[in-house]
Tab-separated table of C-alpha atoms in Angstrom:
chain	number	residue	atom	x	y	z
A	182	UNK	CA	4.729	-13.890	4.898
A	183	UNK	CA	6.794	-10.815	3.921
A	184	UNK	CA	5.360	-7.302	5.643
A	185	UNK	CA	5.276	-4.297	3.197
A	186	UNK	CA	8.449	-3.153	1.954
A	187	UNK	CA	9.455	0.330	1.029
A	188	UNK	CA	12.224	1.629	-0.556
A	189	UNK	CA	14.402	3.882	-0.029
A	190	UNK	CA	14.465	3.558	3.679
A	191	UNK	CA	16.651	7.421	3.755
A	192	UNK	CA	16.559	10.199	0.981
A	193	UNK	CA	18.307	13.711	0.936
A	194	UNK	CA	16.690	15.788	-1.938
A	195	UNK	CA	17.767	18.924	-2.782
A	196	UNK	CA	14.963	21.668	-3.036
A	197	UNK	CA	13.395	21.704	-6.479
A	198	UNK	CA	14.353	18.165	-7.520
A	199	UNK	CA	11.622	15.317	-7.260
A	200	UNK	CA	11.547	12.498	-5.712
A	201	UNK	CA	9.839	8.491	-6.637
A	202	UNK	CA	8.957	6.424	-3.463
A	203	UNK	CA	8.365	2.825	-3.766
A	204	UNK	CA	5.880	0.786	-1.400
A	205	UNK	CA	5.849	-3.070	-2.000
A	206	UNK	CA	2.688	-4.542	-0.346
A	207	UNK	CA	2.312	-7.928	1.106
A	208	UNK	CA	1.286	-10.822	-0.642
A	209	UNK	CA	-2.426	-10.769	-2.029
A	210	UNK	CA	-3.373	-7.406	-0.179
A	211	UNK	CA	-5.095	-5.249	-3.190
A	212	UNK	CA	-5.381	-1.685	-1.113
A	213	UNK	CA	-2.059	0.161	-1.002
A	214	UNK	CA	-2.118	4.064	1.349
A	215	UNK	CA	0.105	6.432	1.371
A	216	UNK	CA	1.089	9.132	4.822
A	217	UNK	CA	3.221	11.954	5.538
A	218	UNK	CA	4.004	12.016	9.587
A	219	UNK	CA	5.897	15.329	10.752
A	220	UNK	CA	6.091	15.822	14.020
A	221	UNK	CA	3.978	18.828	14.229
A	222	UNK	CA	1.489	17.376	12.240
A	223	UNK	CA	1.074	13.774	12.677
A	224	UNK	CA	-0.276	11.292	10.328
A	225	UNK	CA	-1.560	12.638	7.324
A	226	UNK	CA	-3.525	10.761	4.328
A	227	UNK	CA	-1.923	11.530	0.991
A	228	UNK	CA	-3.790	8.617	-1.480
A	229	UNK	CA	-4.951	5.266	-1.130
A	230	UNK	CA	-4.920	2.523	-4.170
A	231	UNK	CA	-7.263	-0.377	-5.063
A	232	UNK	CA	-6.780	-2.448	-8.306
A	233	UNK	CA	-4.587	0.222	-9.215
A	234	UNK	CA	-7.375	2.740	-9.281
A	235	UNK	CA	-7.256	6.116	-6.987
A	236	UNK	CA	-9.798	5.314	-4.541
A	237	UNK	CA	-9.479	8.099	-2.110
A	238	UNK	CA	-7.247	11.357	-2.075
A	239	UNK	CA	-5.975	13.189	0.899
A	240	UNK	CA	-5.856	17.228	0.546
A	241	UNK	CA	-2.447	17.545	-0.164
A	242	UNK	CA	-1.210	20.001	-3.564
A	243	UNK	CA	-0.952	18.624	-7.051
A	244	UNK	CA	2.899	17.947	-6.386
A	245	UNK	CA	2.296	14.984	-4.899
A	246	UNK	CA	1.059	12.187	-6.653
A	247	UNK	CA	0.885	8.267	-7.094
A	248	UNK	CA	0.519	5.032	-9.037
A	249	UNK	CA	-0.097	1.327	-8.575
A	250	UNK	CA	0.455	-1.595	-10.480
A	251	UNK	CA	-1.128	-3.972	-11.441
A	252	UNK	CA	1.050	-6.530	-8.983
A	253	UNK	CA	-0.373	-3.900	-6.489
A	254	UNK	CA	3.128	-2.334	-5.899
A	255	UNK	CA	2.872	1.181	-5.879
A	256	UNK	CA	4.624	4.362	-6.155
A	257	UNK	CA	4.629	7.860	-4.862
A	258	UNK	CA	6.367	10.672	-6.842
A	259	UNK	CA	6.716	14.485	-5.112
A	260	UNK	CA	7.826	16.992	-7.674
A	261	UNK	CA	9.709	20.420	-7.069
A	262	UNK	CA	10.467	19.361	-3.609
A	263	UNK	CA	9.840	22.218	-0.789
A	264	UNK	CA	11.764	22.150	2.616
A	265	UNK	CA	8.449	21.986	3.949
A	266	UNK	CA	7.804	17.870	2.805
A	267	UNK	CA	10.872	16.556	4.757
A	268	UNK	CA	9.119	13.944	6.521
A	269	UNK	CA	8.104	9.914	7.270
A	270	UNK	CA	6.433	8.694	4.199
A	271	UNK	CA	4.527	5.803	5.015
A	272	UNK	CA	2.662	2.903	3.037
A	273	UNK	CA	0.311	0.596	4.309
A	274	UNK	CA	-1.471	-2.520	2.604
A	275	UNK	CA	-4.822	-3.739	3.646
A	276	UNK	CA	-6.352	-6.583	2.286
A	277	UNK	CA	-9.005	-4.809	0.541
A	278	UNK	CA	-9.991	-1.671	2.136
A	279	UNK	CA	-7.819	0.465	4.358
A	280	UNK	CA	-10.587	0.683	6.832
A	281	UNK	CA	-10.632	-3.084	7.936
A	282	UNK	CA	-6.893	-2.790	8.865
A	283	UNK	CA	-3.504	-1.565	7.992
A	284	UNK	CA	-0.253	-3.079	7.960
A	285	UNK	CA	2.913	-0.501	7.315
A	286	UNK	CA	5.916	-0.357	5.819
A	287	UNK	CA	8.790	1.500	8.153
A	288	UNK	CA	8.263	4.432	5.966
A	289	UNK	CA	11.026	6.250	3.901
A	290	UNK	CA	13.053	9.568	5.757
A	291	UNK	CA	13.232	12.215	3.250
A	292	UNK	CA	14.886	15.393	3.888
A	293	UNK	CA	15.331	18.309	1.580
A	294	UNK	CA	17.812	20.535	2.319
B	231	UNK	CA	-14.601	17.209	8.740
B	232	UNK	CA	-14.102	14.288	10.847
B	233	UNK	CA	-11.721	15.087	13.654
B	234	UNK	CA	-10.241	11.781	16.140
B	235	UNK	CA	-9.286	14.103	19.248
B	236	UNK	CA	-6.544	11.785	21.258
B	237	UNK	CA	-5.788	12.816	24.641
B	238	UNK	CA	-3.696	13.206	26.357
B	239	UNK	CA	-0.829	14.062	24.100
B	240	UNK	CA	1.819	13.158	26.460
B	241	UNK	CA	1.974	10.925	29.144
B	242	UNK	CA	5.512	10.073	31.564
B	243	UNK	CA	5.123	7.580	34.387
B	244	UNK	CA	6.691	5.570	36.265
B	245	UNK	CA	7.035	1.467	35.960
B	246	UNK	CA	4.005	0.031	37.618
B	247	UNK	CA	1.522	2.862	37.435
B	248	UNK	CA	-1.657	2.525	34.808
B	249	UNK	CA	-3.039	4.576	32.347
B	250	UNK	CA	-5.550	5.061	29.911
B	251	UNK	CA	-5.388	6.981	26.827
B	252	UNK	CA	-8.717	8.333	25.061
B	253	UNK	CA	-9.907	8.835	22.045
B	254	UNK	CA	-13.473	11.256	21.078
B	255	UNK	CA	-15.204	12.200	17.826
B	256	UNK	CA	-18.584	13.753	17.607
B	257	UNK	CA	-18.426	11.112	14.561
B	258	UNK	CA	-19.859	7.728	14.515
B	259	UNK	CA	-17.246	4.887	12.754
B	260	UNK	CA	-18.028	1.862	11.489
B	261	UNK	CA	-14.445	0.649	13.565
B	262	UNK	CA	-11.689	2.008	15.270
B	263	UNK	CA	-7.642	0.537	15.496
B	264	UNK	CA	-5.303	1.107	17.711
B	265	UNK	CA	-1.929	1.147	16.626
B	266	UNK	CA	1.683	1.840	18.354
B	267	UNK	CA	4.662	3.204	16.769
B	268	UNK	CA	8.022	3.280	17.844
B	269	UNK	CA	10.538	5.884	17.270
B	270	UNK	CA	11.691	5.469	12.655
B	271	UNK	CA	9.553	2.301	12.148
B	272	UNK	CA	5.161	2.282	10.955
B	273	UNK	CA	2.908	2.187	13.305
B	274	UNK	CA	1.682	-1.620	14.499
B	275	UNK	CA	-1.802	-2.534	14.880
B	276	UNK	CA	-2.740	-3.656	17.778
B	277	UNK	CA	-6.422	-3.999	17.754
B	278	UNK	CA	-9.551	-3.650	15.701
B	279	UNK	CA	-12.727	-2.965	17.604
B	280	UNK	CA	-16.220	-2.830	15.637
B	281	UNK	CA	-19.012	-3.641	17.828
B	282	UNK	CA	-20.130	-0.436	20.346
B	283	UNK	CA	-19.529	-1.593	23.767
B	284	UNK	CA	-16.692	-3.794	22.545
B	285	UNK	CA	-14.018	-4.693	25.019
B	286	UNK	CA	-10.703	-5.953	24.057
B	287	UNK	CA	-7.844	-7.487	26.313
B	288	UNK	CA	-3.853	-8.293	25.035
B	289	UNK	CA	-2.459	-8.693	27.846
B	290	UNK	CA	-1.807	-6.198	29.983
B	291	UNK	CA	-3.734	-3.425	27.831
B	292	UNK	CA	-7.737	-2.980	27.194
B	293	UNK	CA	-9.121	-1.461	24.396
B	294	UNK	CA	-12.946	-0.590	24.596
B	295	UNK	CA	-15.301	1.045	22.095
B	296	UNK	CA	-17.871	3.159	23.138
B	297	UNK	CA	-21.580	2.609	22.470
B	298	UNK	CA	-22.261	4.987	19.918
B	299	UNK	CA	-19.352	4.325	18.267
B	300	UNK	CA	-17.905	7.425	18.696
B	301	UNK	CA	-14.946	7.010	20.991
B	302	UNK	CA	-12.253	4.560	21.985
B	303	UNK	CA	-9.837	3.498	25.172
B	304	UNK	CA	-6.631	2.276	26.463
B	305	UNK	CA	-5.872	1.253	29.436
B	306	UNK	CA	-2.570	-0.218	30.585
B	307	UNK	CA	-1.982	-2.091	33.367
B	308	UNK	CA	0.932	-2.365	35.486
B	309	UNK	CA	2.925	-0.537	32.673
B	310	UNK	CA	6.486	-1.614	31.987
B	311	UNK	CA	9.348	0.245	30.127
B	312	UNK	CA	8.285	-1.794	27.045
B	313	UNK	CA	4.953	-0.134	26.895
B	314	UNK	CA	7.192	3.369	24.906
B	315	UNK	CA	5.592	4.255	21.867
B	316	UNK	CA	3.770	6.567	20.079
B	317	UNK	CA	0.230	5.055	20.353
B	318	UNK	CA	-2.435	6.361	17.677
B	319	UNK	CA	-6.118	5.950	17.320
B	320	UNK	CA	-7.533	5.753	13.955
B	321	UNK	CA	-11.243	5.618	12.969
B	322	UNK	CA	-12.927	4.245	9.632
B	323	UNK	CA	-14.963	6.371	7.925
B	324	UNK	CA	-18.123	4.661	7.253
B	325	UNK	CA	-19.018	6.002	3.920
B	326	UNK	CA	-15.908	5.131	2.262
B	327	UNK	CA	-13.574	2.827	4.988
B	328	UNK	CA	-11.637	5.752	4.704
B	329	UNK	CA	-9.317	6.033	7.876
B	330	UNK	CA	-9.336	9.180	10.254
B	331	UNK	CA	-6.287	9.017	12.783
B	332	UNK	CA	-5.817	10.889	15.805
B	333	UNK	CA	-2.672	12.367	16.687
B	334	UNK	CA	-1.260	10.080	19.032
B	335	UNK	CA	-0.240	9.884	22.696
B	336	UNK	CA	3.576	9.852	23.203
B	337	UNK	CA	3.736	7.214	26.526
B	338	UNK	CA	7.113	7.088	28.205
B	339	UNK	CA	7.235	4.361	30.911
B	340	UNK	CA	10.489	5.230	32.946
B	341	UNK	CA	11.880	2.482	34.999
């Protein structure tokens, strides 16, 4: 069974721009989560997807944002990038909520320079 | 707010030693995972506990839930170099599953 895929695995942005992540989940799981992980500030929830509905929302601004389709990939998309949201972005698929268990992706390095 | 506090925050020993890595909310959770993560990959699971009073064994490590639900260990035994990682606690929320991580232990096990 494939593991969750994500795409790009590196990104340099330049400040300003924006920027689409991609998070395939595995096979059959319906729950897709998104994370930013910085160093200073650990894992942090950004959005979690079920049946491509918005089921829960981290507190993060309205720059970030996401998607899911209805084959339960899903998408991320950070607009006028800030130096400040270089980081790990992480997706995880659970096979229906994220709270019975969470398999990741090995997350996509963005830096904006 | 629900807060996982995950102590301690850094931990270097040597090959052989044990350890045990906590993790405390004034929060009950309906479960708690423990996951590891090594240095540009996602975190792993490694174990789901649910019951309070659960005890876990893989291998060489033991994860235990408290009785109220409210905290979490885990203990290494014997630890080997292998046992590196970034090792976070996360919590399930139980109104909405949601899950509440702590912010990891950074284990080095030198040889």
């Amino acid at each position: 069974k494939a593991g969750v895929t994500q795409t790009p695995r590196y990104l340099i942005k330049t400040r300003g721009q924006q920027v689409t992540l991609s998070c395939s989940p595995i096979s059959g799981h319906r729950s897709v989560s998104w994370y930013q992980q910085t160093p200073g500030q650990g894992l942090q929830f950004l959005f979690e997807y079920f049946s491509e509905t918005q089921r829960n929302k981290g507190n993060f601004p309205g720059r970030f944002s996401g998607r899911q389709f209805s084959n339960s990939r899903s998408e991320m998309n950070v607009s006028t990038l800030e130096l400040g949201d270089s980081a790990l972005y992480l997706c995880a698929s659970s096979p229906f909520f994220v709270g019975t268990e969470a398999f990741f992706g090995q997350g996509t390095r963005l830096t904006v320079v | 707010t629900q807060l996982l506090e995950q102590s301690p925050q850094f931990l270097s020993i040597q090959e052989g030693e044990n350890l045990t890595v906590y993790c405390n909310s004034s929060s009950v959770f309906s479960s708690l995972q423990w996951y590891r993560q090594e240095p540009g990959e996602g975190p792993v699971l490694l174990v789901t506990v649910v019951t309070g009073g659960e005890v876990k064994k893989l291998k060489r490590l033991t994860f235990q839930f408290g009785d109220a639900r409210k905290d979490s260990s885990l203990h290494i035994t014997a630890a080997q170099p292998g046992d590196t990682g970034l090792y976070l606690c996360a919590g399930a929320r139980r109104s909405n599953y949601q899950l509440i991580w702590g912010a990891g232990t950074k284990l080095i096990i030198k040889p």
